[in-house]
Amino acid sequence: MFKFFRHIRKQLLTHSKFSQYLLYAIGEIVLVVIGILIALQLNNYSEYKKEREKEIALLTNLSNEIGLDILQIDNNTQLSQERLSRLDSTLQLLQQTDNIDKPSFIQQSFQFVIDQYFKSNSGIFDEAVSSGKMSYVQNETLRQNIFDYYRNAREDDNDGTARLVTDELITPIFVETLFLNPEGFSSLGLNVQNISDLQSINLEALKTNKDFWKMVLLKFGSNREQIVQWQQIKVQAQKVKKQIEEELTNLN
């Protein structure tokens, strides 16, 4: 091809056709420029395609990660509701204290010191932020919504409050009112009746024990507040997940 162009140039110069040679030279330059522009366009398209592939992979992983958060919230909610239901059934036994098996009652009451806690699955998001990969997400509104979701999921202090209530308020009351007696130790497989002067638990007196009912109030209140907060996080998670899936549909 280059030999062909050189041959044409040689013929034009030989026959002193300078004007035609000039037009030819300009045409050749234009062809070179067009070739460069086409090459740049192809390179830009290739880079754009690679970035969109990375964006699709990132959004897919984030969607899966947020999906795990939703499943965790559903599981936590179910377990908490079931625990509160069991505690309510245990409390109803106090209507007829004469028929209560004390060690069994105490064993069931251990539900007072058990909680569920939500921790967002943010490994993919954290890595994307630290490495700058969140810039792959072209949709600025979606990118901001993803940041907002993870910030809200982390800043929720409701679980921290529930943990504090259980550790510092409920547990001491539980030990004092339900566990610190022969039946309490018996629920752990320990027989201390012959080596201690602990009095047997008085379930009838428990019905008027304000500390006991304070524990009940704290437990049901904090756990139900957790459930409400989890549901708010779930609504936001579902919304962001739907937006991500819509964006993936547009990209594919």
PDB file of C-alpha atoms in Angstrom:
ATOM      1  CA  MET A   1       0.000   0.000   0.000  1.00  0.00           C
ATOM      2  CA  PHE A   2       2.788   2.426   0.951  1.00  0.00           C
ATOM      3  CA  LYS A   3       4.665   1.535  -2.254  1.00  0.00           C
ATOM      4  CA  PHE A   4       1.502   2.396  -4.168  1.00  0.00           C
ATOM      5  CA  PHE A   5       1.285   5.865  -2.567  1.00  0.00           C
ATOM      6  CA  ARG A   6       4.987   6.502  -3.142  1.00  0.00           C
ATOM      7  CA  HIS A   7       4.549   5.546  -6.776  1.00  0.00           C
ATOM      8  CA  ILE A   8       1.720   8.035  -7.194  1.00  0.00           C
ATOM      9  CA  ARG A   9       3.716  10.806  -5.511  1.00  0.00           C
ATOM     10  CA  LYS A  10       6.676  10.063  -7.778  1.00  0.00           C
ATOM     11  CA  GLN A  11       4.504  10.246 -10.909  1.00  0.00           C
ATOM     12  CA  LEU A  12       2.936  13.542  -9.857  1.00  0.00           C
ATOM     13  CA  LEU A  13       6.289  15.139  -9.079  1.00  0.00           C
ATOM     14  CA  THR A  14       7.817  13.761 -12.289  1.00  0.00           C
ATOM     15  CA  HIS A  15       5.086  15.313 -14.429  1.00  0.00           C
ATOM     16  CA  SER A  16       5.329  18.601 -12.470  1.00  0.00           C
ATOM     17  CA  LYS A  17       1.740  18.385 -11.335  1.00  0.00           C
ATOM     18  CA  PHE A  18       2.361  20.183  -8.048  1.00  0.00           C
ATOM     19  CA  SER A  19      -1.249  21.231  -7.458  1.00  0.00           C
ATOM     20  CA  GLN A  20      -2.458  17.668  -7.860  1.00  0.00           C
ATOM     21  CA  TYR A  21       0.345  16.465  -5.602  1.00  0.00           C
ATOM     22  CA  LEU A  22      -0.666  19.030  -2.964  1.00  0.00           C
ATOM     23  CA  LEU A  23      -4.259  17.827  -3.071  1.00  0.00           C
ATOM     24  CA  TYR A  24      -3.057  14.270  -2.832  1.00  0.00           C
ATOM     25  CA  ALA A  25      -0.820  15.115   0.151  1.00  0.00           C
ATOM     26  CA  ILE A  26      -3.694  16.822   1.926  1.00  0.00           C
ATOM     27  CA  GLY A  27      -5.915  13.823   1.225  1.00  0.00           C
ATOM     28  CA  GLU A  28      -3.282  11.507   2.614  1.00  0.00           C
ATOM     29  CA  ILE A  29      -3.031  13.611   5.796  1.00  0.00           C
ATOM     30  CA  VAL A  30      -6.814  13.564   6.157  1.00  0.00           C
ATOM     31  CA  LEU A  31      -6.815   9.782   5.818  1.00  0.00           C
ATOM     32  CA  VAL A  32      -4.121   9.491   8.513  1.00  0.00           C
ATOM     33  CA  VAL A  33      -6.086  11.786  10.841  1.00  0.00           C
ATOM     34  CA  ILE A  34      -9.279   9.822  10.240  1.00  0.00           C
ATOM     35  CA  GLY A  35      -7.402   6.604  10.951  1.00  0.00           C
ATOM     36  CA  ILE A  36      -6.081   8.014  14.243  1.00  0.00           C
ATOM     37  CA  LEU A  37      -9.551   9.237  15.256  1.00  0.00           C
ATOM     38  CA  ILE A  38     -11.048   5.850  14.480  1.00  0.00           C
ATOM     39  CA  ALA A  39      -8.325   4.120  16.505  1.00  0.00           C
ATOM     40  CA  LEU A  40      -8.925   6.494  19.435  1.00  0.00           C
ATOM     41  CA  GLN A  41     -12.672   5.929  19.203  1.00  0.00           C
ATOM     42  CA  LEU A  42     -12.194   2.165  19.240  1.00  0.00           C
ATOM     43  CA  ASN A  43      -9.821   2.447  22.191  1.00  0.00           C
ATOM     44  CA  ASN A  44     -12.245   4.689  24.081  1.00  0.00           C
ATOM     45  CA  TYR A  45     -15.092   2.282  23.397  1.00  0.00           C
ATOM     46  CA  SER A  46     -12.977  -0.610  24.600  1.00  0.00           C
ATOM     47  CA  GLU A  47     -12.138   1.240  27.843  1.00  0.00           C
ATOM     48  CA  TYR A  48     -15.788   2.257  28.272  1.00  0.00           C
ATOM     49  CA  LYS A  49     -16.888  -1.335  27.802  1.00  0.00           C
ATOM     50  CA  LYS A  50     -14.357  -2.543  30.382  1.00  0.00           C
ATOM     51  CA  GLU A  51     -15.569   0.035  32.913  1.00  0.00           C
ATOM     52  CA  ARG A  52     -19.204  -0.947  32.333  1.00  0.00           C
ATOM     53  CA  GLU A  53     -18.273  -4.588  32.901  1.00  0.00           C
ATOM     54  CA  LYS A  54     -16.635  -3.609  36.186  1.00  0.00           C
ATOM     55  CA  GLU A  55     -19.695  -1.541  37.090  1.00  0.00           C
ATOM     56  CA  ILE A  56     -22.007  -4.480  36.384  1.00  0.00           C
ATOM     57  CA  ALA A  57     -19.869  -6.786  38.528  1.00  0.00           C
ATOM     58  CA  LEU A  58     -19.778  -4.265  41.399  1.00  0.00           C
ATOM     59  CA  LEU A  59     -23.526  -3.566  41.306  1.00  0.00           C
ATOM     60  CA  THR A  60     -24.299  -7.287  41.144  1.00  0.00           C
ATOM     61  CA  ASN A  61     -22.172  -7.934  44.224  1.00  0.00           C
ATOM     62  CA  LEU A  62     -23.696  -4.980  46.090  1.00  0.00           C
ATOM     63  CA  SER A  63     -27.186  -6.224  45.254  1.00  0.00           C
ATOM     64  CA  ASN A  64     -26.312  -9.647  46.647  1.00  0.00           C
ATOM     65  CA  GLU A  65     -24.756  -8.073  49.739  1.00  0.00           C
ATOM     66  CA  ILE A  66     -27.822  -5.944  50.459  1.00  0.00           C
ATOM     67  CA  GLY A  67     -29.953  -9.024  49.865  1.00  0.00           C
ATOM     68  CA  LEU A  68     -28.068 -10.714  52.706  1.00  0.00           C
ATOM     69  CA  ASP A  69     -28.916  -7.746  54.942  1.00  0.00           C
ATOM     70  CA  ILE A  70     -32.604  -8.204  54.152  1.00  0.00           C
ATOM     71  CA  LEU A  71     -32.421 -11.916  54.961  1.00  0.00           C
ATOM     72  CA  GLN A  72     -30.608 -11.146  58.227  1.00  0.00           C
ATOM     73  CA  ILE A  73     -33.284  -8.635  59.218  1.00  0.00           C
ATOM     74  CA  ASP A  74     -36.052 -11.129  58.436  1.00  0.00           C
ATOM     75  CA  ASN A  75     -34.287 -13.802  60.481  1.00  0.00           C
ATOM     76  CA  ASN A  76     -33.631 -11.442  63.407  1.00  0.00           C
ATOM     77  CA  THR A  77     -37.218 -10.247  63.365  1.00  0.00           C
ATOM     78  CA  GLN A  78     -38.599 -13.781  63.368  1.00  0.00           C
ATOM     79  CA  LEU A  79     -36.315 -14.933  66.190  1.00  0.00           C
ATOM     80  CA  SER A  80     -37.078 -11.857  68.300  1.00  0.00           C
ATOM     81  CA  GLN A  81     -40.827 -12.182  67.822  1.00  0.00           C
ATOM     82  CA  GLU A  82     -40.694 -15.877  68.691  1.00  0.00           C
ATOM     83  CA  ARG A  83     -38.624 -15.131  71.799  1.00  0.00           C
ATOM     84  CA  LEU A  84     -41.060 -12.460  72.989  1.00  0.00           C
ATOM     85  CA  SER A  85     -43.934 -14.863  72.352  1.00  0.00           C
ATOM     86  CA  ARG A  86     -42.247 -17.533  74.472  1.00  0.00           C
ATOM     87  CA  LEU A  87     -41.582 -15.031  77.240  1.00  0.00           C
ATOM     88  CA  ASP A  88     -45.205 -13.942  77.161  1.00  0.00           C
ATOM     89  CA  SER A  89     -46.269 -17.585  77.525  1.00  0.00           C
ATOM     90  CA  THR A  90     -43.843 -17.960  80.448  1.00  0.00           C
ATOM     91  CA  LEU A  91     -45.305 -14.889  82.145  1.00  0.00           C
ATOM     92  CA  GLN A  92     -48.829 -16.234  81.723  1.00  0.00           C
ATOM     93  CA  LEU A  93     -47.820 -19.182  83.902  1.00  0.00           C
ATOM     94  CA  LEU A  94     -47.752 -16.802  86.882  1.00  0.00           C
ATOM     95  CA  GLN A  95     -51.546 -16.799  86.837  1.00  0.00           C
ATOM     96  CA  GLN A  96     -51.395 -20.177  88.597  1.00  0.00           C
ATOM     97  CA  THR A  97     -48.136 -20.352  90.485  1.00  0.00           C
ATOM     98  CA  ASP A  98     -49.053 -23.569  92.289  1.00  0.00           C
ATOM     99  CA  ASN A  99     -48.808 -25.511  89.017  1.00  0.00           C
ATOM    100  CA  ILE A 100     -45.435 -24.131  87.932  1.00  0.00           C
ATOM    101  CA  ASP A 101     -42.332 -26.296  87.792  1.00  0.00           C
ATOM    102  CA  LYS A 102     -39.837 -23.809  89.194  1.00  0.00           C
ATOM    103  CA  PRO A 103     -36.620 -25.033  87.484  1.00  0.00           C
ATOM    104  CA  SER A 104     -38.470 -25.202  84.171  1.00  0.00           C
ATOM    105  CA  PHE A 105     -39.870 -21.692  84.689  1.00  0.00           C
ATOM    106  CA  ILE A 106     -36.402 -20.321  85.365  1.00  0.00           C
ATOM    107  CA  GLN A 107     -34.964 -22.168  82.368  1.00  0.00           C
ATOM    108  CA  GLN A 108     -37.595 -20.634  80.114  1.00  0.00           C
ATOM    109  CA  SER A 109     -36.868 -17.218  81.615  1.00  0.00           C
ATOM    110  CA  PHE A 110     -33.306 -17.289  80.242  1.00  0.00           C
ATOM    111  CA  GLN A 111     -34.889 -15.749  77.132  1.00  0.00           C
ATOM    112  CA  PHE A 112     -34.721 -12.443  79.017  1.00  0.00           C
ATOM    113  CA  VAL A 113     -30.952 -12.232  78.529  1.00  0.00           C
ATOM    114  CA  ILE A 114     -30.885 -13.217  74.844  1.00  0.00           C
ATOM    115  CA  ASP A 115     -31.024 -10.698  71.985  1.00  0.00           C
ATOM    116  CA  GLN A 116     -30.555 -10.509  68.226  1.00  0.00           C
ATOM    117  CA  TYR A 117     -28.310  -7.862  66.683  1.00  0.00           C
ATOM    118  CA  PHE A 118     -28.104  -6.571  63.126  1.00  0.00           C
ATOM    119  CA  LYS A 119     -24.723  -6.111  61.442  1.00  0.00           C
ATOM    120  CA  SER A 120     -24.741  -5.011  57.833  1.00  0.00           C
ATOM    121  CA  ASN A 121     -22.844  -7.171  55.313  1.00  0.00           C
ATOM    122  CA  SER A 122     -20.634  -4.379  53.985  1.00  0.00           C
ATOM    123  CA  GLY A 123     -17.469  -6.155  52.825  1.00  0.00           C
ATOM    124  CA  ILE A 124     -18.000  -5.451  49.109  1.00  0.00           C
ATOM    125  CA  PHE A 125     -19.000  -1.841  49.765  1.00  0.00           C
ATOM    126  CA  ASP A 126     -16.061  -1.181  52.109  1.00  0.00           C
ATOM    127  CA  GLU A 127     -13.578  -2.579  49.585  1.00  0.00           C
ATOM    128  CA  ALA A 128     -15.142  -0.567  46.758  1.00  0.00           C
ATOM    129  CA  VAL A 129     -14.900   2.660  48.765  1.00  0.00           C
ATOM    130  CA  SER A 130     -11.287   2.104  49.867  1.00  0.00           C
ATOM    131  CA  SER A 131     -10.157   1.175  46.344  1.00  0.00           C
ATOM    132  CA  GLY A 132     -12.125   3.913  44.571  1.00  0.00           C
ATOM    133  CA  LYS A 133     -14.249   1.391  42.673  1.00  0.00           C
ATOM    134  CA  MET A 134     -17.477   3.178  43.643  1.00  0.00           C
ATOM    135  CA  SER A 135     -16.576   5.623  40.854  1.00  0.00           C
ATOM    136  CA  TYR A 136     -17.535   2.853  38.420  1.00  0.00           C
ATOM    137  CA  VAL A 137     -21.180   3.567  39.280  1.00  0.00           C
ATOM    138  CA  GLN A 138     -22.125   6.165  36.664  1.00  0.00           C
ATOM    139  CA  ASN A 139     -25.587   6.904  38.038  1.00  0.00           C
ATOM    140  CA  GLU A 140     -24.865   9.582  40.626  1.00  0.00           C
ATOM    141  CA  THR A 141     -28.274   9.284  42.305  1.00  0.00           C
ATOM    142  CA  LEU A 142     -27.876   5.540  42.699  1.00  0.00           C
ATOM    143  CA  ARG A 143     -24.309   5.915  43.980  1.00  0.00           C
ATOM    144  CA  GLN A 144     -25.467   8.403  46.624  1.00  0.00           C
ATOM    145  CA  ASN A 145     -28.374   6.168  47.641  1.00  0.00           C
ATOM    146  CA  ILE A 146     -25.966   3.272  48.151  1.00  0.00           C
ATOM    147  CA  PHE A 147     -23.758   5.439  50.378  1.00  0.00           C
ATOM    148  CA  ASP A 148     -26.812   6.627  52.324  1.00  0.00           C
ATOM    149  CA  TYR A 149     -28.032   3.074  52.892  1.00  0.00           C
ATOM    150  CA  TYR A 150     -24.764   1.796  54.321  1.00  0.00           C
ATOM    151  CA  ARG A 151     -24.328   4.913  56.459  1.00  0.00           C
ATOM    152  CA  ASN A 152     -27.810   4.522  57.967  1.00  0.00           C
ATOM    153  CA  ALA A 153     -27.367   0.781  58.477  1.00  0.00           C
ATOM    154  CA  ARG A 154     -24.163   1.414  60.418  1.00  0.00           C
ATOM    155  CA  GLU A 155     -25.218   4.452  62.389  1.00  0.00           C
ATOM    156  CA  ASP A 156     -28.289   2.750  63.826  1.00  0.00           C
ATOM    157  CA  ASP A 157     -27.589   2.757  67.564  1.00  0.00           C
ATOM    158  CA  ASN A 158     -30.776   0.919  68.494  1.00  0.00           C
ATOM    159  CA  ASP A 159     -29.027  -2.455  68.726  1.00  0.00           C
ATOM    160  CA  GLY A 160     -26.307  -0.897  70.855  1.00  0.00           C
ATOM    161  CA  THR A 161     -28.955   0.431  73.233  1.00  0.00           C
ATOM    162  CA  ALA A 162     -30.631  -2.991  73.433  1.00  0.00           C
ATOM    163  CA  ARG A 163     -27.289  -4.625  74.224  1.00  0.00           C
ATOM    164  CA  LEU A 164     -26.625  -2.053  76.931  1.00  0.00           C
ATOM    165  CA  VAL A 165     -30.093  -2.529  78.437  1.00  0.00           C
ATOM    166  CA  THR A 166     -29.653  -6.309  78.516  1.00  0.00           C
ATOM    167  CA  ASP A 167     -26.119  -6.263  79.927  1.00  0.00           C
ATOM    168  CA  GLU A 168     -26.455  -3.520  82.501  1.00  0.00           C
ATOM    169  CA  LEU A 169     -30.132  -3.561  83.495  1.00  0.00           C
ATOM    170  CA  ILE A 170     -31.918  -6.794  82.581  1.00  0.00           C
ATOM    171  CA  THR A 171     -29.175  -9.294  83.464  1.00  0.00           C
ATOM    172  CA  PRO A 172     -28.627  -8.045  87.051  1.00  0.00           C
ATOM    173  CA  ILE A 173     -32.375  -8.096  87.702  1.00  0.00           C
ATOM    174  CA  PHE A 174     -32.667 -11.549  86.138  1.00  0.00           C
ATOM    175  CA  VAL A 175     -29.928 -12.916  88.390  1.00  0.00           C
ATOM    176  CA  GLU A 176     -31.395 -11.325  91.506  1.00  0.00           C
ATOM    177  CA  THR A 177     -35.072 -12.172  91.001  1.00  0.00           C
ATOM    178  CA  LEU A 178     -35.029 -15.456  89.070  1.00  0.00           C
ATOM    179  CA  PHE A 179     -31.650 -17.115  89.305  1.00  0.00           C
ATOM    180  CA  LEU A 180     -30.163 -16.518  92.759  1.00  0.00           C
ATOM    181  CA  ASN A 181     -31.968 -19.445  94.403  1.00  0.00           C
ATOM    182  CA  PRO A 182     -31.657 -23.263  94.597  1.00  0.00           C
ATOM    183  CA  GLU A 183     -33.947 -23.713  91.590  1.00  0.00           C
ATOM    184  CA  GLY A 184     -31.805 -21.328  89.543  1.00  0.00           C
ATOM    185  CA  PHE A 185     -28.664 -23.326  90.222  1.00  0.00           C
ATOM    186  CA  SER A 186     -30.610 -26.521  89.611  1.00  0.00           C
ATOM    187  CA  SER A 187     -31.439 -25.276  86.085  1.00  0.00           C
ATOM    188  CA  LEU A 188     -27.686 -25.348  85.480  1.00  0.00           C
ATOM    189  CA  GLY A 189     -27.342 -28.835  86.883  1.00  0.00           C
ATOM    190  CA  LEU A 190     -25.982 -27.665  90.244  1.00  0.00           C
ATOM    191  CA  ASN A 191     -27.387 -28.803  93.593  1.00  0.00           C
ATOM    192  CA  VAL A 192     -26.540 -26.212  96.261  1.00  0.00           C
ATOM    193  CA  GLN A 193     -29.334 -26.909  98.745  1.00  0.00           C
ATOM    194  CA  ASN A 194     -26.999 -28.679 101.181  1.00  0.00           C
ATOM    195  CA  ILE A 195     -24.232 -26.086 101.014  1.00  0.00           C
ATOM    196  CA  SER A 196     -26.122 -22.788 100.978  1.00  0.00           C
ATOM    197  CA  ASP A 197     -28.966 -21.070 102.776  1.00  0.00           C
ATOM    198  CA  LEU A 198     -30.503 -19.612  99.633  1.00  0.00           C
ATOM    199  CA  GLN A 199     -34.256 -19.403  99.855  1.00  0.00           C
ATOM    200  CA  SER A 200     -36.438 -21.082  97.266  1.00  0.00           C
ATOM    201  CA  ILE A 201     -37.873 -18.768  94.634  1.00  0.00           C
ATOM    202  CA  ASN A 202     -41.251 -17.310  95.650  1.00  0.00           C
ATOM    203  CA  LEU A 203     -43.254 -17.103  92.443  1.00  0.00           C
ATOM    204  CA  GLU A 204     -46.246 -15.600  94.207  1.00  0.00           C
ATOM    205  CA  ALA A 205     -44.091 -12.745  95.481  1.00  0.00           C
ATOM    206  CA  LEU A 206     -42.653 -12.351  91.987  1.00  0.00           C
ATOM    207  CA  LYS A 207     -46.041 -11.150  90.800  1.00  0.00           C
ATOM    208  CA  THR A 208     -45.665  -7.981  92.888  1.00  0.00           C
ATOM    209  CA  ASN A 209     -41.909  -7.550  92.484  1.00  0.00           C
ATOM    210  CA  LYS A 210     -41.386  -4.189  90.739  1.00  0.00           C
ATOM    211  CA  ASP A 211     -37.835  -5.035  89.690  1.00  0.00           C
ATOM    212  CA  PHE A 212     -39.089  -8.159  87.934  1.00  0.00           C
ATOM    213  CA  TRP A 213     -41.748  -6.224  86.018  1.00  0.00           C
ATOM    214  CA  LYS A 214     -39.213  -3.523  85.248  1.00  0.00           C
ATOM    215  CA  MET A 215     -37.151  -6.243  83.579  1.00  0.00           C
ATOM    216  CA  VAL A 216     -40.192  -7.404  81.600  1.00  0.00           C
ATOM    217  CA  LEU A 217     -40.899  -3.843  80.471  1.00  0.00           C
ATOM    218  CA  LEU A 218     -37.299  -3.219  79.413  1.00  0.00           C
ATOM    219  CA  LYS A 219     -37.088  -6.500  77.518  1.00  0.00           C
ATOM    220  CA  PHE A 220     -40.266  -6.164  75.525  1.00  0.00           C
ATOM    221  CA  GLY A 221     -39.728  -2.455  74.936  1.00  0.00           C
ATOM    222  CA  SER A 222     -36.141  -2.688  73.686  1.00  0.00           C
ATOM    223  CA  ASN A 223     -36.760  -5.752  71.487  1.00  0.00           C
ATOM    224  CA  ARG A 224     -39.858  -4.280  69.879  1.00  0.00           C
ATOM    225  CA  GLU A 225     -38.006  -1.043  69.230  1.00  0.00           C
ATOM    226  CA  GLN A 226     -35.275  -3.091  67.548  1.00  0.00           C
ATOM    227  CA  ILE A 227     -37.827  -4.753  65.289  1.00  0.00           C
ATOM    228  CA  VAL A 228     -39.271  -1.378  64.257  1.00  0.00           C
ATOM    229  CA  GLN A 229     -35.792  -0.053  63.432  1.00  0.00           C
ATOM    230  CA  TRP A 230     -34.856  -3.191  61.495  1.00  0.00           C
ATOM    231  CA  GLN A 231     -37.972  -2.821  59.369  1.00  0.00           C
ATOM    232  CA  GLN A 232     -37.009   0.757  58.507  1.00  0.00           C
ATOM    233  CA  ILE A 233     -33.564  -0.420  57.415  1.00  0.00           C
ATOM    234  CA  LYS A 234     -35.192  -3.227  55.427  1.00  0.00           C
ATOM    235  CA  VAL A 235     -37.426  -0.773  53.537  1.00  0.00           C
ATOM    236  CA  GLN A 236     -34.380   1.284  52.548  1.00  0.00           C
ATOM    237  CA  ALA A 237     -32.452  -1.871  51.620  1.00  0.00           C
ATOM    238  CA  GLN A 238     -35.273  -3.092  49.384  1.00  0.00           C
ATOM    239  CA  LYS A 239     -35.511   0.300  47.697  1.00  0.00           C
ATOM    240  CA  VAL A 240     -31.774   0.493  46.960  1.00  0.00           C
ATOM    241  CA  LYS A 241     -31.655  -3.129  45.816  1.00  0.00           C
ATOM    242  CA  LYS A 242     -34.508  -2.460  43.375  1.00  0.00           C
ATOM    243  CA  GLN A 243     -32.701   0.626  42.023  1.00  0.00           C
ATOM    244  CA  ILE A 244     -29.534  -1.412  41.533  1.00  0.00           C
ATOM    245  CA  GLU A 245     -31.418  -4.134  39.669  1.00  0.00           C
ATOM    246  CA  GLU A 246     -33.043  -1.528  37.411  1.00  0.00           C
ATOM    247  CA  GLU A 247     -29.622  -0.046  36.652  1.00  0.00           C
ATOM    248  CA  LEU A 248     -28.265  -3.507  35.862  1.00  0.00           C
ATOM    249  CA  THR A 249     -31.135  -4.028  33.428  1.00  0.00           C
ATOM    250  CA  ASN A 250     -30.192  -0.792  31.662  1.00  0.00           C
ATOM    251  CA  LEU A 251     -26.511  -1.745  31.510  1.00  0.00           C
ATOM    252  CA  ASN A 252     -27.018  -5.283  30.177  1.00  0.00           C
TER     253      ASN A 252
END
